[in-house]
Amino acid sequence: MERSKFMPISKEDLKERNIDQLDFIIITGDAYVDHPSFGTAIIGRILEKEGYSVGVIPQPDWKTLDSFKILGKPRLGFLINSGNIDSMVNHYTSSKKRRHDDFYSPGGKGGLRPDRAVIIYSNKAKEAYKDVPIIIGGIEASLRRFAHYDYWSDKIRRSVLVDSKADLLSYGMGEKSITEIAKYLSFGKNVKNIRGIRGTAYITSSLENLKDYIEVPSFEEVSESKSAYNKAFKIESEEQDSIRGNTIVQKHGDRYLVQNPPATSMSQVEMDEVYKLSYAKTYHPIYEAEGGIPAIKEVRFSITSHRGCYGSCSFCALTFHQGRVIQNRSQDSIIDEAKEMTEFPDFKGYINDVGGPTANFRNKACSIQEKVGVCKNRQCIFPSACKNLKIDHMEYLSLLRKLRELPKVKKVFVRSGIRYDYLIYDKNTKFFEELCKHHISGQLKVAPEHVSDAVLKQMGKPTREVYDKFTKKYYEINKKVGMNQFLVPYLMSSHPGSDLKAAIELALFIKEMGYMPEQVQDFYPTPGSLSTTIYYTGVNPFTGEKIYVPRSGKEKAMQRALLQYSKPENHALVKEALIKAGRSDLIGHNDKALIPPVPPKSRSKKSSEEDKNTSTNSSKKSQGMKKTSSKAKGNSPSRDKSKNNNKSSFSKKADNNKSPLASKAKAKKR
């Protein structure tokens, strides 16, 4: 594809376009992918639409100042983000081991962005051009805007706005705030005096002219007191609504962090405008020789239909970034994008996904949200569905029907997460039936995460009973529509509330299913989530309840091993865990046992033959696991989805005489 279809990334590009000086330069930790699934592309194209010239410096070498001067000095400002994923999550696994690859870099090569990229990039840009305004944004800046617990250093860090020395922080989805910032800067207003824009935060030395704000415990207080940290998090969480939300102040030393209320929700017309901008829909051609950018594979033939989520998952920071209120595109806008997609030379007839953070949350939860905002004292769907929740899939179904009828489209998949409790709350089963018949490729991925109700309560997930009902209904509908499809559940170990007893309960659930997860997800404490706050403080800030938190590497390893109890290399850990939990009854050769007394690989040929002759039906099912592949997704800060060792996947068909949980279970590659 021609370079002219992309925003300029070099002096040669500027010369070809007769640009002497750019208005804005975006510095990003990702390679340059000009697709609306990437924040850099959206912000850049929005500003171009407003008449500004915009260039991109993707993945600059942070060790050399010249990398930050490659496009010259911007007239109005630097816009800095770490990329689609927090740089620390991008670099480290949940066990803090360094990753070797990066799906957002050329050829998947790791190491092309620094740790804490927003801070490093901002300091370098300031060093390059001291008088140029610096505005930070994206997921890393957004979720670190207050004093926050940092898992990697195991301490409380200051707001990223303080450490980066940036002038403004644009949090959440920044289309509205960045256009206002650009307008004021173009009018000649000093960035130090831009203070009232919704969806932004700034640092000030005085609150003299500030009215109607809520002050939360200071950085110093939350660093010294976990109860103060909980208090601050609770207030911060309750004020993240564009209608109900108040200005929040948090003192850092002798200065104040001020967060203005969130930007107003985008209308459907505004959302449509964002997605019809002139994106190239692929990565910049300079990456072709290195094998391209792996992350494009997941999104090139996928369509974002909406933003926001009211799902209440405690380990997800999405509501702190995109918010609980659904903002959607019109059906016409989505269909137009699909038609454009069918003309791509590499389109094979398959639309990989049509959805958002939660695919079947296509519209606002209730009419109350539209008038007075989201409720502060209750969630929409947890612990059960609110009486005001609109449960209706027909508009989403009508969209899917129109898409699958388009010429050149063979199949339209739904691969964003389906909220299964919302699905079974719908008394009209038409969507469920057509989902199974037309929009699943052999398996449906869902996220029960756990089966212990005590753990599920802390996760903000429905009870096991709800999942049992969904599973039963799923197989009933598949039988009704003449399909033979399977369920692949995401499962998580070591979440706050999960002790060894709960982990063993989950292991027994896996045994009941009759197949073993090839990969499992360890809880990853990332900034901005309720679960991370509980992990740090040991107390649920909304209930005041003390929560057990698995912290030691040894216990986390045992909980993880229990989810893969049949692997010979996990035998010692599983055995130790069972003995420690007083469940030695699960060690043996009987039907209920999880493991034999001796690991299979160390037993003699004779004993192995004896085990073979006496093995139970369930033990047979744990063999023959397949390898799996992973796909990168950058729109969700909630789960560590960027690498394949953090996804759950299963193999081997289950015994149809088992409970509905295990009925007809099978898995393919993910």
XYZ file of C-alpha atoms in Angstrom:
670
model
C 0.000 0.000 0.000
C 1.214 3.516 -0.787
C 2.841 5.504 1.999
C 0.643 8.478 1.109
C -2.358 6.693 2.623
C -0.703 6.848 6.048
C 0.157 9.732 8.335
C 3.761 10.906 7.820
C 6.513 9.132 9.758
C 9.628 10.681 8.184
C 11.066 13.951 6.862
C 10.705 12.518 3.351
C 6.968 12.092 3.929
C 6.709 15.704 5.074
C 8.582 16.919 2.009
C 6.318 14.977 -0.359
C 3.251 16.562 1.263
C 4.730 20.067 1.421
C 4.498 20.175 5.218
C 7.072 22.466 6.796
C 5.980 21.849 10.386
C 3.476 19.399 11.830
C 0.807 20.613 14.221
C 0.933 17.447 16.337
C 3.287 14.486 16.614
C 2.052 11.239 18.145
C 4.690 9.136 19.903
C 3.556 5.552 20.463
C 4.959 2.319 21.851
C 3.269 0.305 19.088
C 4.318 -0.003 15.500
C 2.190 2.233 13.284
C -1.002 0.396 12.334
C -3.562 2.666 10.675
C -6.653 0.832 11.873
C -9.468 2.014 14.211
C -8.589 -0.730 16.699
C -5.463 1.313 17.461
C -5.744 4.512 19.487
C -2.939 6.232 17.586
C -4.845 5.861 14.321
C -8.121 7.158 15.775
C -6.595 10.211 17.470
C -4.484 11.049 14.434
C -7.364 10.778 11.987
C -9.707 12.753 14.265
C -7.218 15.631 14.352
C -6.707 15.463 10.587
C -10.460 15.740 10.148
C -10.352 18.922 12.252
C -7.760 20.379 9.891
C -4.526 19.694 11.767
C -1.412 18.062 10.316
C -0.333 14.986 12.290
C 2.760 12.800 12.166
C 3.646 9.586 13.989
C 6.873 8.458 15.641
C 6.280 4.736 16.259
C 8.513 2.950 18.736
C 11.316 5.529 18.915
C 14.698 4.440 20.237
C 14.404 5.888 23.735
C 18.161 5.725 24.200
C 18.825 8.373 21.557
C 17.373 11.876 21.520
C 17.511 12.047 17.723
C 14.656 9.508 17.510
C 12.364 12.112 19.087
C 13.471 14.814 16.656
C 12.924 12.802 13.476
C 9.836 14.825 12.476
C 11.062 18.115 13.846
C 9.366 20.312 16.406
C 5.550 20.160 16.444
C 3.730 23.494 16.381
C 1.086 22.579 18.966
C 2.169 19.524 20.912
C 3.353 15.952 21.426
C 0.671 13.306 22.027
C 2.162 10.300 23.820
C 0.871 6.783 24.492
C 2.447 3.431 25.340
C 0.429 1.605 22.671
C -2.661 -0.566 22.864
C -1.380 -2.344 25.981
C 0.233 -1.120 29.183
C 3.970 -1.448 28.583
C 4.520 -3.455 31.773
C 1.785 -5.949 30.896
C 3.253 -6.089 27.404
C 6.696 -6.917 28.794
C 6.019 -9.226 31.740
C 3.906 -12.281 32.519
C 1.800 -12.493 35.659
C 4.791 -14.205 37.326
C 6.927 -11.178 36.341
C 8.962 -13.093 33.791
C 10.147 -11.154 30.762
C 8.300 -11.877 27.529
C 10.261 -12.479 24.355
C 7.710 -11.341 21.796
C 5.394 -8.415 21.146
C 2.411 -8.754 18.797
C 2.350 -4.980 18.301
C 5.900 -4.818 16.927
C 7.411 -5.729 13.536
C 7.594 -9.480 13.157
C 6.411 -9.887 16.741
C 9.849 -8.867 18.028
C 10.035 -7.825 21.679
C 12.082 -5.099 23.311
C 11.191 -2.216 20.995
C 9.549 -0.108 23.701
C 10.770 0.728 27.219
C 9.231 -0.226 30.529
C 6.855 2.540 31.674
C 6.856 3.877 28.137
C 4.673 6.931 28.803
C 7.111 8.281 31.395
C 10.218 7.585 29.293
C 8.764 9.007 26.076
C 7.456 12.120 27.826
C 10.762 12.888 29.486
C 12.606 12.404 26.197
C 10.195 14.602 24.268
C 10.564 17.312 26.903
C 14.338 17.009 26.639
C 14.162 17.339 22.850
C 11.893 20.400 22.826
C 11.479 21.955 26.251
C 8.717 24.414 25.343
C 6.385 22.012 23.469
C 3.163 20.955 25.290
C 2.991 17.249 26.141
C -0.341 15.458 26.404
C -0.341 11.821 27.501
C -3.143 9.344 26.913
C -4.003 5.756 26.057
C -4.476 2.775 28.348
C -1.254 3.171 30.345
C -1.821 6.820 31.196
C -5.565 6.393 31.702
C -5.355 3.615 34.295
C -2.442 5.201 36.144
C -3.933 8.677 36.478
C -4.270 8.448 40.269
C -1.791 7.171 42.829
C -1.908 3.425 42.211
C -0.577 0.077 43.333
C 2.142 -1.113 40.970
C 2.446 -4.906 40.927
C 5.861 -4.968 39.297
C 7.572 -2.831 41.954
C 5.137 -3.937 44.687
C 4.586 -0.402 45.896
C 2.328 2.617 45.451
C 3.399 4.857 42.605
C 2.447 8.467 42.036
C 0.129 9.504 39.247
C 1.798 8.974 35.893
C 1.097 12.637 35.224
C 3.520 13.562 38.008
C 6.261 11.154 36.959
C 5.996 11.941 33.250
C 6.048 15.720 33.820
C 3.428 16.008 31.063
C 1.134 19.024 30.881
C -2.191 17.207 30.482
C -3.526 13.667 30.707
C -6.406 12.606 28.467
C -8.096 9.585 30.050
C -10.642 7.191 28.620
C -11.487 7.230 24.926
C -9.992 10.590 24.022
C -11.688 11.784 20.824
C -13.669 14.560 22.491
C -10.979 15.767 24.855
C -8.218 15.841 22.242
C -10.258 17.965 19.835
C -10.934 20.487 22.616
C -7.285 20.531 23.646
C -6.243 21.081 20.010
C -8.726 23.925 19.637
C -7.412 25.795 22.676
C -3.785 25.265 21.669
C -4.467 26.483 18.130
C -6.078 29.625 19.580
C -2.808 30.298 21.368
C -3.884 29.388 24.884
C -1.024 28.319 27.141
C -1.298 24.624 27.957
C -0.821 25.482 31.651
C -4.124 27.350 31.516
C -6.161 24.588 29.863
C -7.968 23.289 32.920
C -11.668 22.675 32.400
C -11.850 20.011 29.696
C -13.835 16.897 30.557
C -11.889 13.646 30.294
C -8.616 15.282 31.302
C -6.438 15.551 34.390
C -3.783 18.091 35.309
C -1.416 19.104 38.109
C -1.818 22.389 39.970
C -0.241 24.029 42.989
C -3.476 25.691 44.140
C -7.174 24.787 44.417
C -8.174 28.401 44.947
C -10.394 28.665 41.860
C -11.684 25.082 41.909
C -15.261 24.465 43.020
C -17.431 21.400 43.632
C -14.772 18.735 43.948
C -14.202 15.641 46.058
C -10.767 15.193 47.612
C -9.513 11.651 48.108
C -6.654 10.585 50.403
C -3.299 11.875 49.198
C -0.486 9.925 47.599
C 1.338 9.981 50.929
C -1.729 8.720 52.802
C -2.520 5.856 50.408
C 1.173 4.877 50.465
C 1.100 4.496 54.242
C -2.437 3.244 54.863
C -4.256 0.471 53.023
C -7.580 1.639 54.403
C -6.865 5.076 52.891
C -6.039 3.386 49.600
C -9.374 1.555 49.682
C -11.222 4.774 50.459
C -9.560 6.564 47.556
C -10.262 3.739 45.105
C -13.924 3.514 46.111
C -14.517 7.235 45.571
C -12.553 7.312 42.319
C -14.581 4.370 40.980
C -17.925 5.899 41.926
C -17.200 9.168 40.113
C -16.375 7.724 36.676
C -19.662 8.631 35.013
C -20.130 11.545 32.644
C -23.476 12.571 34.196
C -23.091 11.791 37.897
C -19.310 12.108 38.163
C -17.631 14.889 40.134
C -14.186 16.457 39.882
C -11.673 14.501 41.976
C -8.583 15.928 43.681
C -5.644 13.949 45.079
C -2.724 15.698 46.708
C 0.809 14.695 45.722
C 3.339 16.432 47.961
C 2.676 20.156 47.754
C 0.721 19.895 44.493
C -2.645 18.530 43.474
C -3.764 16.092 40.817
C -7.139 17.224 39.484
C -9.291 14.870 37.426
C -12.163 16.580 35.644
C -15.377 14.543 35.194
C -15.357 12.035 32.308
C -16.086 13.171 28.771
C -19.731 12.942 27.744
C -20.739 9.748 25.973
C -20.449 9.770 22.218
C -23.690 9.761 20.289
C -24.282 7.171 17.600
C -23.682 9.832 14.946
C -20.339 10.733 16.567
C -19.332 7.078 16.773
C -20.163 6.603 13.108
C -17.994 9.596 12.226
C -15.015 8.114 14.057
C -15.206 4.814 12.212
C -15.662 6.211 8.721
C -12.443 8.241 8.754
C -9.789 7.537 6.128
C -7.931 4.653 7.787
C -5.595 2.557 5.650
C -6.860 -0.472 7.660
C -3.435 -2.095 7.832
C 0.127 -1.599 9.054
C 2.580 0.821 7.453
C 4.435 -0.689 4.470
C 7.847 -0.149 6.124
C 7.130 -3.271 8.210
C 6.485 -5.594 5.283
C 10.082 -6.819 5.046
C 10.024 -7.789 8.738
C 6.872 -9.862 8.404
C 4.307 -7.199 9.228
C 2.594 -6.609 12.579
C 0.999 -9.769 14.064
C -1.732 -7.833 15.917
C -3.428 -6.875 12.644
C -4.429 -10.490 11.997
C -7.062 -10.463 14.714
C -8.664 -7.137 13.819
C -8.290 -6.774 10.048
C -11.533 -8.664 9.415
C -13.251 -7.776 12.683
C -15.678 -4.937 13.348
C -16.075 -2.902 16.523
C -19.797 -2.360 17.023
C -19.750 -0.586 20.386
C -17.754 0.508 23.425
C -18.244 0.275 27.169
C -19.306 -2.584 29.435
C -21.597 -2.953 32.443
C -20.465 -6.499 33.186
C -18.968 -5.754 36.640
C -15.945 -8.089 36.380
C -13.688 -7.056 39.273
C -10.443 -7.951 37.489
C -11.320 -5.775 34.493
C -10.345 -2.101 34.408
C -12.443 -1.369 31.340
C -15.080 0.567 33.255
C -12.287 2.815 34.548
C -11.307 3.516 30.931
C -14.287 3.151 28.575
C -16.987 3.364 31.237
C -20.149 1.384 31.999
C -22.377 3.170 29.478
C -22.602 1.484 26.078
C -21.852 3.729 23.093
C -22.687 2.074 19.800
C -22.457 2.555 16.065
C -25.449 2.460 13.746
C -26.153 -0.665 11.764
C -25.593 1.269 8.536
C -22.110 2.293 9.670
C -21.186 -1.283 10.525
C -22.613 -2.654 7.278
C -20.696 -0.053 5.279
C -17.467 -1.155 6.964
C -18.269 -4.782 6.206
C -18.888 -3.976 2.550
C -15.538 -2.191 2.374
C -13.905 -5.205 4.008
C -15.279 -7.579 1.365
C -13.333 -5.637 -1.265
C -9.967 -6.224 0.398
C -7.861 -8.470 -1.853
C -7.125 -10.864 1.035
C -10.758 -11.185 2.201
C -11.784 -14.851 2.153
C -15.446 -14.457 3.024
C -15.166 -14.545 6.803
C -15.866 -11.681 9.211
C -14.003 -12.766 12.326
C -15.951 -10.769 14.878
C -18.670 -8.169 15.343
C -18.749 -6.906 18.883
C -17.047 -4.970 21.634
C -15.749 -5.618 25.153
C -18.826 -7.830 25.586
C -20.428 -8.782 22.287
C -24.046 -9.032 23.434
C -23.998 -5.753 25.389
C -24.882 -3.836 22.235
C -27.145 -1.179 23.818
C -27.377 0.793 27.059
C -28.332 -1.191 30.141
C -31.400 0.909 30.933
C -33.176 4.164 30.174
C -32.170 5.562 33.584
C -28.542 5.719 32.447
C -29.495 7.970 29.573
C -31.049 10.523 31.915
C -29.135 10.488 35.189
C -26.116 8.250 34.594
C -25.075 4.915 36.075
C -25.997 3.940 39.620
C -23.290 4.401 42.247
C -24.636 1.873 44.712
C -25.459 -1.050 42.437
C -24.273 -2.913 39.362
C -26.420 -3.714 36.335
C -25.989 -7.479 36.253
C -24.198 -8.509 39.455
C -24.937 -10.294 41.725
C -28.106 -10.662 39.645
C -29.799 -8.708 36.897
C -31.231 -5.338 37.965
C -34.983 -5.057 37.492
C -34.370 -2.107 35.150
C -31.921 -3.977 32.906
C -33.109 -4.191 29.304
C -32.619 -7.789 28.236
C -33.059 -7.945 24.487
C -30.828 -9.348 21.736
C -33.065 -8.627 18.750
C -31.327 -5.454 17.539
C -27.952 -7.219 17.624
C -29.480 -10.224 15.888
C -30.917 -8.054 13.119
C -27.426 -6.635 12.551
C -25.870 -10.075 12.297
C -28.572 -11.182 9.867
C -27.872 -8.234 7.572
C -24.140 -8.869 7.664
C -24.359 -12.545 6.813
C -26.577 -11.735 3.832
C -23.976 -9.475 2.232
C -22.480 -10.644 -1.076
C -19.045 -12.259 -0.650
C -19.674 -12.970 3.037
C -19.628 -16.683 3.839
C -19.717 -16.503 7.613
C -19.975 -13.912 10.393
C -18.445 -15.011 13.681
C -19.016 -13.668 17.177
C -15.709 -14.029 18.990
C -15.911 -11.146 21.463
C -16.907 -12.356 24.885
C -20.533 -13.399 25.267
C -21.972 -12.635 28.700
C -23.720 -15.948 29.253
C -25.867 -14.833 32.205
C -27.342 -11.985 30.131
C -27.930 -14.499 27.339
C -29.972 -16.923 29.424
C -31.892 -14.122 31.131
C -33.410 -13.414 27.708
C -36.676 -15.356 27.493
C -36.639 -15.023 23.721
C -34.226 -17.751 22.568
C -34.097 -16.632 18.935
C -30.692 -14.964 19.254
C -29.265 -17.936 21.156
C -30.497 -20.277 18.433
C -29.081 -18.241 15.561
C -25.835 -17.673 17.453
C -25.363 -21.441 17.645
C -26.503 -22.068 14.079
C -24.705 -19.288 12.217
C -22.100 -17.477 14.305
C -19.958 -20.088 16.065
C -17.139 -22.057 14.485
C -17.469 -25.342 16.342
C -16.975 -23.862 19.790
C -18.103 -20.953 21.925
C -15.679 -19.318 24.341
C -17.208 -18.100 27.577
C -15.728 -16.861 30.834
C -17.053 -18.486 34.003
C -13.497 -17.909 35.374
C -14.127 -20.078 38.442
C -16.719 -22.338 40.066
C -16.342 -21.482 43.750
C -19.130 -19.058 44.641
C -16.876 -17.383 47.218
C -14.322 -16.587 44.516
C -16.976 -15.656 41.957
C -18.376 -13.130 44.412
C -15.026 -11.316 44.522
C -14.705 -11.591 40.740
C -18.078 -9.957 40.186
C -19.192 -13.024 38.239
C -22.463 -14.985 38.403
C -22.692 -18.113 40.529
C -21.891 -21.594 39.314
C -25.602 -22.338 39.255
C -26.051 -19.708 36.539
C -23.237 -21.220 34.491
C -24.750 -24.695 34.887
C -28.058 -23.398 33.536
C -26.343 -21.729 30.615
C -24.358 -24.859 29.743
C -27.457 -27.024 29.799
C -29.314 -24.532 27.617
C -26.389 -24.270 25.202
C -26.378 -27.982 24.435
C -30.170 -28.132 24.265
C -30.195 -25.376 21.644
C -27.350 -26.930 19.674
C -29.336 -30.160 19.522
C -32.469 -28.242 18.507
C -30.729 -26.498 15.585
C -28.874 -29.633 14.505
C -25.376 -28.534 15.524
C -22.664 -30.441 17.383
C -20.641 -27.667 19.003
C -18.702 -27.255 22.196
C -17.883 -24.859 25.008
C -14.427 -23.562 25.873
C -14.443 -21.815 29.269
C -11.831 -19.309 30.418
C -10.623 -20.190 33.913
C -8.462 -18.179 36.307
C -6.261 -19.216 39.220
C -5.053 -17.262 42.250
C -7.677 -14.526 42.161
C -8.337 -12.800 45.512
C -10.681 -15.034 47.483
C -9.219 -18.217 46.026
C -7.470 -20.429 48.558
C -6.264 -23.984 47.965
C -9.717 -25.320 48.824
C -11.264 -23.198 46.061
C -8.503 -24.173 43.637
C -9.186 -27.850 44.331
C -12.890 -27.253 43.728
C -11.956 -25.819 40.339
C -9.685 -28.797 39.616
C -12.564 -31.180 40.362
C -14.739 -29.181 37.990
C -12.107 -29.672 35.277
C -12.043 -33.390 36.022
C -15.828 -33.460 35.713
C -15.602 -31.730 32.337
C -13.326 -34.517 31.181
C -10.581 -32.487 29.528
C -7.615 -30.457 30.611
C -6.776 -26.794 29.921
C -3.612 -26.534 27.865
C -2.983 -22.994 29.184
C -4.409 -21.287 32.246
C -4.764 -17.640 33.269
C -3.176 -16.544 36.512
C -4.706 -13.451 38.054
C -2.665 -10.421 36.954
C -2.910 -7.335 39.232
C -3.009 -4.459 36.759
C -3.729 -0.781 37.568
C -7.317 0.403 37.770
C -9.176 -2.768 38.711
C -11.091 -3.653 41.868
C -9.325 -7.020 42.060
C -5.932 -5.300 42.126
C -7.089 -3.130 45.015
C -8.241 -6.227 46.921
C -4.945 -7.935 46.088
C -3.009 -5.038 47.592
C -5.163 -4.264 50.641
C -6.707 -7.643 51.432
C -10.087 -5.923 51.853
C -12.955 -5.363 49.433
C -13.333 -1.552 49.456
C -17.067 -1.731 48.699
C -18.048 -4.253 51.360
C -15.299 -3.860 53.972
C -14.922 -7.643 53.929
C -11.469 -9.122 54.559
C -10.466 -11.317 51.625
C -7.925 -14.107 51.473
C -5.253 -13.281 48.887
C -2.768 -15.845 47.526
C 0.491 -13.899 47.380
C 3.434 -16.279 47.534
C 4.893 -17.596 44.324
C 4.649 -21.107 45.749
C 0.918 -20.970 46.409
C 0.233 -19.365 43.035
C 2.207 -22.150 41.389
C 0.195 -24.763 43.300
C -3.124 -23.207 42.318
C -2.043 -23.031 38.700
C -0.787 -26.620 38.762
C -4.130 -27.820 40.134
C -5.805 -26.540 36.967
C -3.465 -28.827 34.992
C -3.270 -31.620 37.527
C -2.689 -34.443 35.022
C 0.548 -33.043 33.625
C 3.436 -35.148 34.968
C 5.552 -32.051 35.588
C 2.838 -30.687 37.916
C 2.535 -33.842 40.018
C 4.753 -32.745 42.912
C 3.037 -29.355 43.259
C -0.442 -30.856 43.037
C 0.413 -33.519 45.594
C 1.844 -30.923 47.969
C -1.246 -28.754 47.542
C -3.644 -31.630 48.200
C -1.782 -32.714 51.326
C -1.575 -29.129 52.603
C -5.329 -28.664 52.067
C -6.143 -31.935 53.819
C -7.364 -33.588 50.627
C -5.120 -36.644 50.454
C -8.246 -38.549 49.457
C -7.730 -37.112 45.979
C -4.415 -38.926 45.639
C -4.799 -42.493 44.422
C -6.153 -44.678 41.643
C -9.871 -44.464 42.393
C -12.542 -42.606 40.425
C -12.421 -39.435 42.500
C -8.626 -39.074 42.584
C -6.942 -36.210 40.760
C -3.475 -37.760 40.687
C -1.854 -41.146 41.344
C 0.575 -41.458 44.255
C 3.545 -41.520 41.858
C 3.931 -39.326 38.787
C 3.304 -41.289 35.569
C 6.687 -40.546 34.009
C 8.604 -42.053 36.945
C 6.625 -45.268 37.295
C 7.776 -48.646 36.050
C 6.469 -50.216 32.875
C 4.632 -52.822 34.940
C 2.831 -50.317 37.155
C 1.978 -48.217 34.121
C 0.384 -51.258 32.489
C -1.597 -51.940 35.674
C -2.799 -48.346 35.739
C -3.803 -48.649 32.103
C -5.988 -51.642 32.851
C -7.641 -50.036 35.860
C -7.836 -46.433 34.728
C -11.162 -44.712 35.017
C -13.132 -43.120 32.244
C -12.234 -39.619 33.462
C -8.508 -40.287 33.549
C -8.573 -41.399 29.929
C -10.061 -38.086 28.888
C -7.148 -36.039 30.152
C -4.826 -37.459 27.487
C -4.133 -36.331 23.957
C -4.062 -32.588 24.457
C -3.506 -30.374 21.450
C -1.219 -27.406 21.147
C -2.922 -24.090 20.688
C -2.216 -20.772 19.124
C -3.154 -17.319 20.387
C -4.451 -14.157 18.809
C -3.591 -10.675 19.966
C -6.305 -8.353 21.166
C -5.539 -4.851 22.263
C -8.955 -3.497 23.341
C -9.177 -4.972 26.659
C -7.156 -3.987 29.698
C -8.860 -6.581 31.806
C -7.210 -9.904 30.961
C -3.606 -10.572 30.027
C -4.511 -11.658 26.490
C -1.407 -10.557 24.678
C 0.482 -13.849 24.850
C -0.572 -17.423 24.312
C 0.548 -18.707 27.705
C -2.262 -16.714 29.253
C -5.212 -18.245 27.458
C -7.242 -21.293 28.408
C -7.908 -23.907 25.801
C -9.095 -27.477 25.954
C -9.069 -30.696 24.062
C -10.657 -34.103 23.939
C -14.360 -34.821 23.689
C -16.130 -35.402 26.980
C -18.406 -38.241 28.018
C -21.964 -37.380 26.986
C -23.277 -39.096 30.107
C -21.564 -36.525 32.296
C -23.357 -33.503 33.769
C -24.307 -30.590 31.493
C -21.006 -28.978 32.432
C -19.093 -31.688 30.642
C -21.595 -32.637 27.960
C -20.137 -32.830 24.460
C -17.047 -30.852 25.382
C -14.303 -30.527 22.829
C -11.806 -27.923 21.745
C -9.966 -26.830 18.676
C -7.043 -24.504 18.270
C -7.580 -21.000 19.614
